[in-house]
Amino acid sequence: HELQSPPGNTSINSLHGPTRKRQRRKPQRTTLLQPSEARHRITSVHRRHIPRPIHHHHAVKLLAPSPNSSPPLRSRRPPPPTHTYTQIQHTHRRRRAHTHAPTTMSDHARSWFAVPAPVAALFRRFPLAVYPANDLPLRSPSRADLPTLYVFVADDDASRGRPSFNPSCLKWQTFLKIAGVEFRILPSTNHASPSGALPYLQPPFPVRPVAGAGRLEVYALDNSLLPAEKRPPPPAPSDRVRAYESLIDTRLRTAWLHALYLAPDNAPLLSRLYLRPPSSSPLVRLALAHQVRSAAEAEVLKSTRSALVEPARIYADARAAFEALAALLDENTGVGEEDGPWFFDSPRPTLFDASVFAYTHLLLDADFGWLDTTLPQILAGFPGLVRHSERLLERFFSDDEGVIV
């Protein structure tokens, strides 16, 4: 057979198709992988070459292979791990750290807090003078472990432990002294009291304040420093005691409210005790005066059960109350200690004696400042009550510095 070439300029190679050129393989470039991609690739490579666990029945086959079986294939070695972008950046930072020394915190501190040279020279020439500490105010507590009784009292009287100018406060101030409780007093207002009314006692921290008649009496009897035979006897509840207590809480209190708050002549005394200390503003004092007088008038009308304030009736009831108390005290003449009789056949003064003293002392005090002396003159007509007040004053308030006798 003869090979005949096809017509035209056609070669033999064209019959077998186009000639393929031999292509070179391009070298693989090493690319920097992101941390997430590198971690995924390394994990997949290692998983591919991790040998499977050999179980017991597989081990038997490996130990005794068949003669026709092919030799086991050798596993390829895993490629070296690719360096991540984070590792390369960390290497560059370490190289730069050796060339540039870091600035320490001490250098920053010296730059911010260093005293300038002119200022330092000025202070070396004129050194600082340290003055001695100032003395504490007179009203500051001398001992922090003493309970504090907050009452209505002037600042000068509080530092010396003098009697309060409020009957309710003076009652408990006197009874704490009778019970032998060591305490100090500080001036305060009703707004600072937990119960909304003075007095209240603040024991050493962290005990809560003691407010209210019942709680104050229990605290005084439980914290007495006197021996058992010298302490005031506990109250004996009886109808007779309650009847005389009602004379003090109604008739004497009503006469006190009228004499101090509603009597026109005693307006300067009211201003000195309750209106001037809270504020120096005339408008505030005027509003406060209207407020306290309205409250006192409401209490007087409530106690007398009358539509109008009748001063003659109020002072007549007060005279009858003083007369009943004087007769009760005269019944106990010769009973008690050497300094005189006390109420209800008690050998020592009790809470009832403190309740009577809270009114009689303030009415008989010559320095209190009464201008309308109607109520003090009524009390002066009962010598037994006058001597009772003088005995308690001399026994528990004889020292102006507030030291308990």
Coordinates of C-alpha atoms in Angstrom, one line a residue:
H1 CA 0.0 0.0 0.0
E2 CA 1.2 3.4 -0.8
L3 CA 0.7 6.3 1.4
Q4 CA -0.9 9.1 -0.4
S5 CA -0.8 12.5 1.0
P6 CA -4.1 14.3 1.1
P7 CA -4.6 17.2 -1.2
G8 CA -3.3 20.6 -0.1
N9 CA -0.5 21.5 2.2
T10 CA -1.4 18.9 4.7
S11 CA 1.2 16.9 6.7
I12 CA 1.0 13.5 8.2
N13 CA 1.0 14.9 11.7
S14 CA -2.2 16.9 11.0
L15 CA -4.0 13.6 10.5
H16 CA -3.4 12.7 14.1
G17 CA -4.7 16.0 15.5
P18 CA -3.0 19.3 16.6
T19 CA 0.4 19.1 18.1
R20 CA 0.4 19.7 21.9
K21 CA 3.1 21.8 23.3
R22 CA 4.9 20.6 26.3
Q23 CA 4.0 22.8 29.2
R24 CA 6.3 23.5 32.2
R25 CA 5.0 23.1 35.6
K26 CA 5.0 26.4 37.5
P27 CA 6.7 26.3 40.9
Q28 CA 4.3 26.5 43.7
R29 CA 4.3 29.7 45.6
T30 CA 4.4 29.8 49.3
T31 CA 1.4 31.8 50.4
L32 CA 0.8 33.2 53.8
L33 CA -2.3 31.7 55.3
Q34 CA -4.6 33.4 57.7
P35 CA -4.8 31.8 61.2
S36 CA -8.1 30.2 60.6
E37 CA -7.1 28.7 57.2
A38 CA -3.8 27.4 58.5
R39 CA -5.4 25.9 61.5
H40 CA -8.0 24.1 59.3
R41 CA -5.3 22.8 56.9
I42 CA -3.0 21.5 59.6
T43 CA -5.9 19.9 61.4
S44 CA -7.1 18.1 58.2
V45 CA -3.5 16.9 57.3
H46 CA -3.0 15.5 60.8
R47 CA -6.4 13.8 60.7
R48 CA -5.6 12.2 57.4
H49 CA -2.4 10.6 58.8
I50 CA -3.6 9.6 62.2
P51 CA -3.6 5.7 62.4
R52 CA -6.7 4.0 63.3
P53 CA -6.8 2.0 66.5
I54 CA -6.0 -1.7 66.1
H55 CA -8.7 -4.0 67.5
H56 CA -8.1 -7.5 68.7
H57 CA -9.4 -9.3 65.5
H58 CA -7.4 -7.0 63.3
A59 CA -4.2 -7.8 65.2
V60 CA -4.6 -11.5 64.4
K61 CA -4.8 -10.8 60.7
L62 CA -1.7 -8.7 60.8
L63 CA 0.3 -11.3 62.7
A64 CA -0.7 -14.0 60.2
P65 CA -1.1 -12.5 56.8
S66 CA -2.1 -14.6 53.8
P67 CA 0.7 -15.5 51.3
N68 CA -1.1 -13.8 48.4
S69 CA -1.5 -10.5 50.3
S70 CA 0.4 -7.5 49.2
P71 CA 2.9 -5.8 51.5
P72 CA 1.5 -3.0 53.6
L73 CA 1.8 0.5 52.3
R74 CA 3.9 2.9 54.1
S75 CA 2.2 6.0 55.3
R76 CA 3.5 9.3 54.0
R77 CA 5.1 11.7 56.4
P78 CA 2.9 14.8 57.1
P79 CA 4.2 17.9 55.5
P80 CA 5.7 20.5 57.8
P81 CA 3.2 22.9 59.3
T82 CA 2.8 26.2 57.5
H83 CA 3.7 29.3 59.4
T84 CA 0.7 31.5 60.1
Y85 CA 0.4 35.3 59.7
T86 CA 0.2 35.8 63.5
Q87 CA 3.5 33.9 64.1
I88 CA 5.4 35.9 61.5
Q89 CA 4.1 39.2 63.0
H90 CA 5.1 38.1 66.4
T91 CA 8.6 37.3 65.1
H92 CA 8.9 40.8 63.6
R93 CA 7.8 42.4 66.9
R94 CA 10.5 40.5 68.8
R95 CA 13.2 41.7 66.4
R96 CA 12.1 45.3 66.7
A97 CA 12.0 45.0 70.5
H98 CA 15.7 44.2 70.6
T99 CA 16.5 47.3 68.5
H100 CA 14.3 49.8 70.4
A101 CA 14.4 49.8 74.2
P102 CA 10.9 50.2 75.8
T103 CA 9.9 53.1 78.1
T104 CA 9.3 52.0 81.6
M105 CA 6.6 53.1 84.0
S106 CA 9.1 54.8 86.2
D107 CA 10.1 57.1 83.4
H108 CA 6.5 58.2 82.9
A109 CA 6.0 58.7 86.7
R110 CA 9.1 60.8 86.8
S111 CA 8.0 62.9 83.9
W112 CA 4.5 63.5 85.3
F113 CA 5.2 63.9 89.0
A114 CA 8.6 65.5 88.9
V115 CA 8.8 68.9 90.7
P116 CA 10.1 71.6 88.4
A117 CA 13.5 72.9 89.4
P118 CA 12.4 76.5 90.2
V119 CA 9.6 75.3 92.4
A120 CA 11.9 72.9 94.2
A121 CA 14.4 75.7 94.8
L122 CA 11.7 77.9 96.2
F123 CA 10.5 75.3 98.7
R124 CA 14.1 74.6 99.7
R125 CA 14.5 78.3 100.5
F126 CA 11.1 78.6 102.2
P127 CA 10.2 75.3 103.8
L128 CA 6.6 74.3 104.7
A129 CA 5.4 75.2 108.2
V130 CA 3.3 72.6 109.9
Y131 CA 0.9 74.2 112.4
P132 CA -0.3 72.3 115.5
A133 CA -3.7 70.6 115.4
N134 CA -6.7 72.6 116.4
D135 CA -8.7 71.7 119.5
L136 CA -11.9 69.9 119.1
P137 CA -15.2 71.8 119.6
L138 CA -16.8 71.8 123.0
R139 CA -19.8 69.9 121.6
S140 CA -17.6 67.1 120.2
P141 CA -17.8 63.8 122.1
S142 CA -15.0 63.0 124.5
R143 CA -15.5 59.3 124.3
A144 CA -16.8 57.3 121.4
D145 CA -18.0 54.4 123.4
L146 CA -20.7 56.3 125.4
P147 CA -24.3 56.3 124.3
T148 CA -25.7 59.6 123.1
L149 CA -29.0 61.1 124.1
Y150 CA -30.3 63.6 121.5
V151 CA -32.5 66.2 123.1
F152 CA -33.6 69.8 122.8
V153 CA -30.8 71.7 124.5
A154 CA -28.6 74.7 123.8
D155 CA -25.0 74.0 122.6
D156 CA -23.4 75.4 125.8
D157 CA -25.7 73.4 128.0
A158 CA -25.1 70.2 126.1
S159 CA -21.3 70.4 126.6
R160 CA -21.9 70.7 130.4
G161 CA -24.7 68.2 130.7
R162 CA -27.3 70.7 131.9
P163 CA -31.0 70.0 131.9
S164 CA -32.9 70.2 128.6
F165 CA -35.5 72.9 128.1
N166 CA -38.1 70.4 126.8
P167 CA -40.1 68.5 129.4
S168 CA -40.2 65.2 127.4
C169 CA -36.4 65.3 126.9
L170 CA -35.7 66.3 130.5
K171 CA -37.8 63.4 131.7
W172 CA -35.6 60.8 130.1
Q173 CA -32.4 62.7 130.7
T174 CA -33.3 62.6 134.4
F175 CA -34.3 58.9 134.5
L176 CA -31.1 57.8 132.8
K177 CA -29.2 59.6 135.5
I178 CA -31.4 58.0 138.2
A179 CA -30.8 54.5 136.7
G180 CA -27.0 55.1 136.7
V181 CA -26.5 55.0 132.9
E182 CA -23.4 56.8 131.7
F183 CA -24.2 58.9 128.7
R184 CA -23.8 62.3 127.0
I185 CA -26.3 64.6 125.4
L186 CA -26.2 66.4 122.1
P187 CA -28.7 68.9 120.6
S188 CA -30.9 67.7 117.8
T189 CA -34.3 68.2 116.2
N190 CA -37.4 66.1 115.6
H191 CA -36.5 65.6 112.0
A192 CA -33.4 63.6 113.0
S193 CA -35.3 61.2 115.3
P194 CA -36.3 57.8 114.0
S195 CA -39.7 58.2 115.6
G196 CA -40.2 61.8 114.5
A197 CA -39.9 63.2 118.1
L198 CA -37.2 63.7 120.6
P199 CA -35.6 62.3 122.6
Y200 CA -33.9 59.2 121.2
L201 CA -30.8 57.4 122.3
Q202 CA -27.9 56.2 120.1
P203 CA -26.0 53.4 121.7
P204 CA -22.4 52.7 120.7
F205 CA -22.3 51.4 117.1
P206 CA -23.5 49.2 115.4
V207 CA -26.7 49.1 117.6
R208 CA -29.8 50.8 116.2
P209 CA -31.2 54.0 117.9
V210 CA -33.5 53.6 120.9
A211 CA -36.6 55.7 120.6
G212 CA -39.9 55.6 122.4
A213 CA -40.9 55.6 126.1
G214 CA -41.0 51.8 126.6
R215 CA -37.7 51.1 124.8
L216 CA -35.9 53.9 126.7
E217 CA -37.0 52.6 130.0
V218 CA -35.9 49.0 129.2
Y219 CA -32.5 50.3 128.0
A220 CA -32.0 52.3 131.2
L221 CA -32.8 49.4 133.5
D222 CA -30.7 46.9 131.5
N223 CA -27.6 49.1 131.2
S224 CA -27.5 50.5 134.8
L225 CA -24.1 50.7 136.4
L226 CA -25.5 50.8 139.9
P227 CA -25.7 47.7 142.2
A228 CA -29.0 45.9 142.4
E229 CA -30.0 47.5 145.7
K230 CA -29.4 51.0 144.3
R231 CA -31.3 50.7 141.1
P232 CA -34.8 52.2 140.7
P233 CA -37.5 49.6 141.2
P234 CA -39.4 48.4 138.2
P235 CA -42.7 50.1 137.6
A236 CA -45.7 48.5 139.3
P237 CA -48.7 48.9 137.0
S238 CA -51.8 49.9 138.9
D239 CA -54.8 52.1 138.3
R240 CA -53.6 54.6 140.8
V241 CA -50.3 55.1 139.1
R242 CA -52.0 55.5 135.7
A243 CA -54.4 58.1 137.1
Y244 CA -51.6 60.3 138.4
E245 CA -49.7 59.8 135.1
S246 CA -52.7 61.1 133.2
L247 CA -52.7 64.3 135.3
I248 CA -49.1 64.9 134.1
D249 CA -49.8 64.0 130.5
T250 CA -53.0 66.0 130.1
R251 CA -53.4 68.9 132.6
L252 CA -49.8 69.8 133.2
R253 CA -48.8 69.3 129.6
T254 CA -51.8 71.4 128.4
A255 CA -50.9 74.3 130.8
W256 CA -47.3 74.1 129.6
L257 CA -48.3 74.3 125.9
H258 CA -50.5 77.3 126.5
A259 CA -47.9 79.1 128.7
L260 CA -45.0 78.7 126.2
Y261 CA -46.7 78.7 122.8
L262 CA -49.9 80.6 123.1
A263 CA -49.3 83.2 125.9
P264 CA -48.4 86.5 124.1
D265 CA -45.9 87.7 126.8
N266 CA -43.8 84.5 126.4
A267 CA -43.3 85.0 122.6
P268 CA -39.6 86.1 123.1
L269 CA -39.0 82.9 125.1
L270 CA -40.5 80.7 122.4
S271 CA -38.4 82.5 119.8
R272 CA -35.2 81.9 121.7
L273 CA -35.8 78.2 122.3
Y274 CA -37.4 77.0 119.1
L275 CA -37.5 79.6 116.4
R276 CA -34.1 81.3 116.2
P277 CA -31.8 78.1 116.4
P278 CA -33.2 76.5 113.2
S279 CA -32.8 79.5 110.8
S280 CA -31.7 83.1 110.6
S281 CA -34.2 84.0 107.9
P282 CA -37.2 86.1 109.1
L283 CA -39.5 84.4 106.7
V284 CA -38.6 81.0 107.9
R285 CA -39.0 82.0 111.5
L286 CA -42.4 83.5 110.8
A287 CA -43.6 80.3 109.1
L288 CA -42.1 78.1 111.8
A289 CA -43.8 80.2 114.5
H290 CA -47.2 79.9 112.8
Q291 CA -46.6 76.1 112.5
V292 CA -45.7 75.5 116.1
R293 CA -48.5 77.7 117.5
S294 CA -51.1 76.0 115.3
A295 CA -49.9 72.6 116.5
A296 CA -50.0 73.7 120.1
E297 CA -53.5 75.2 119.8
A298 CA -54.7 71.9 118.3
E299 CA -53.3 69.9 121.2
V300 CA -54.9 72.3 123.7
L301 CA -58.3 72.1 122.1
K302 CA -58.0 68.3 121.9
S303 CA -57.1 68.0 125.6
T304 CA -59.7 70.4 126.9
R305 CA -62.4 69.1 124.5
S306 CA -63.5 72.7 123.8
A307 CA -64.0 74.8 120.8
L308 CA -62.1 77.8 122.2
V309 CA -58.9 78.2 124.2
E310 CA -59.8 79.1 127.8
P311 CA -56.7 80.1 129.7
A312 CA -58.6 80.4 133.1
R313 CA -59.9 76.8 132.8
I314 CA -56.5 75.5 131.7
Y315 CA -54.6 77.1 134.7
A316 CA -57.4 75.9 137.1
D317 CA -56.9 72.4 135.9
A318 CA -53.1 72.7 136.4
R319 CA -53.6 74.0 139.9
A320 CA -55.8 70.9 140.7
A321 CA -53.1 68.6 139.3
F322 CA -50.4 70.2 141.4
E323 CA -52.5 69.9 144.5
A324 CA -53.1 66.2 143.9
L325 CA -49.4 65.6 143.3
A326 CA -48.5 67.5 146.5
A327 CA -51.0 65.5 148.5
L328 CA -49.5 62.2 147.1
L329 CA -46.0 63.3 148.0
D330 CA -47.0 64.3 151.6
E331 CA -48.4 60.8 152.1
N332 CA -44.8 59.4 151.8
T333 CA -43.2 61.8 154.4
G334 CA -40.7 59.9 156.4
V335 CA -40.4 57.1 153.9
G336 CA -37.3 56.8 151.8
E337 CA -33.8 58.0 152.0
E338 CA -32.3 60.9 154.0
D339 CA -32.8 63.4 151.1
G340 CA -36.6 63.2 151.4
P341 CA -39.7 61.2 150.3
W342 CA -40.4 60.0 146.8
F343 CA -43.7 59.2 145.1
F344 CA -45.5 55.9 145.8
D345 CA -43.6 54.9 148.9
S346 CA -40.4 54.3 146.9
P347 CA -37.1 54.3 148.7
R348 CA -35.4 55.8 145.6
P349 CA -36.6 58.1 142.9
T350 CA -38.4 56.4 140.0
L351 CA -39.6 57.3 136.5
F352 CA -42.6 59.0 138.0
D353 CA -40.4 61.4 140.0
A354 CA -38.5 62.2 136.7
S355 CA -41.9 63.0 135.0
V356 CA -42.9 65.5 137.7
F357 CA -39.4 67.0 137.8
A358 CA -39.4 67.6 134.1
Y359 CA -42.2 70.2 134.6
T360 CA -41.5 71.6 138.0
H361 CA -37.8 72.3 137.4
L362 CA -38.5 74.3 134.1
L363 CA -41.2 76.3 135.8
L364 CA -39.1 77.1 138.9
D365 CA -35.9 77.9 137.0
A366 CA -35.2 81.6 137.5
D367 CA -32.9 81.7 134.4
F368 CA -35.4 80.1 132.1
G369 CA -36.9 83.4 131.0
W370 CA -40.6 83.3 131.9
L371 CA -42.3 86.7 131.2
D372 CA -45.8 85.5 131.9
T373 CA -45.4 83.9 135.3
T374 CA -48.9 82.7 135.9
L375 CA -48.0 79.0 135.8
P376 CA -44.8 79.3 137.8
Q377 CA -46.6 81.2 140.5
I378 CA -49.2 78.5 140.8
L379 CA -46.5 75.9 141.3
A380 CA -44.7 78.0 143.9
G381 CA -47.7 77.6 146.2
F382 CA -46.9 74.0 146.8
P383 CA -43.7 73.8 148.9
G384 CA -43.5 70.0 148.8
L385 CA -43.2 69.9 145.1
V386 CA -40.6 72.7 145.2
R387 CA -38.4 70.8 147.6
H388 CA -38.9 67.6 145.5
S389 CA -37.5 69.5 142.5
E390 CA -34.6 71.0 144.4
R391 CA -33.6 67.5 145.7
L392 CA -33.4 66.0 142.2
L393 CA -31.6 69.0 140.8
E394 CA -29.0 68.9 143.5
R395 CA -28.5 65.1 143.3
F396 CA -28.3 64.6 139.6
F397 CA -27.4 68.0 138.1
S398 CA -25.2 69.6 140.6
D399 CA -22.1 69.4 138.4
D400 CA -22.1 71.8 135.5
E401 CA -19.6 69.7 133.6
G402 CA -22.0 66.8 133.1
V403 CA -20.2 64.3 135.4
I404 CA -22.7 61.9 136.8
V405 CA -22.8 61.9 140.6

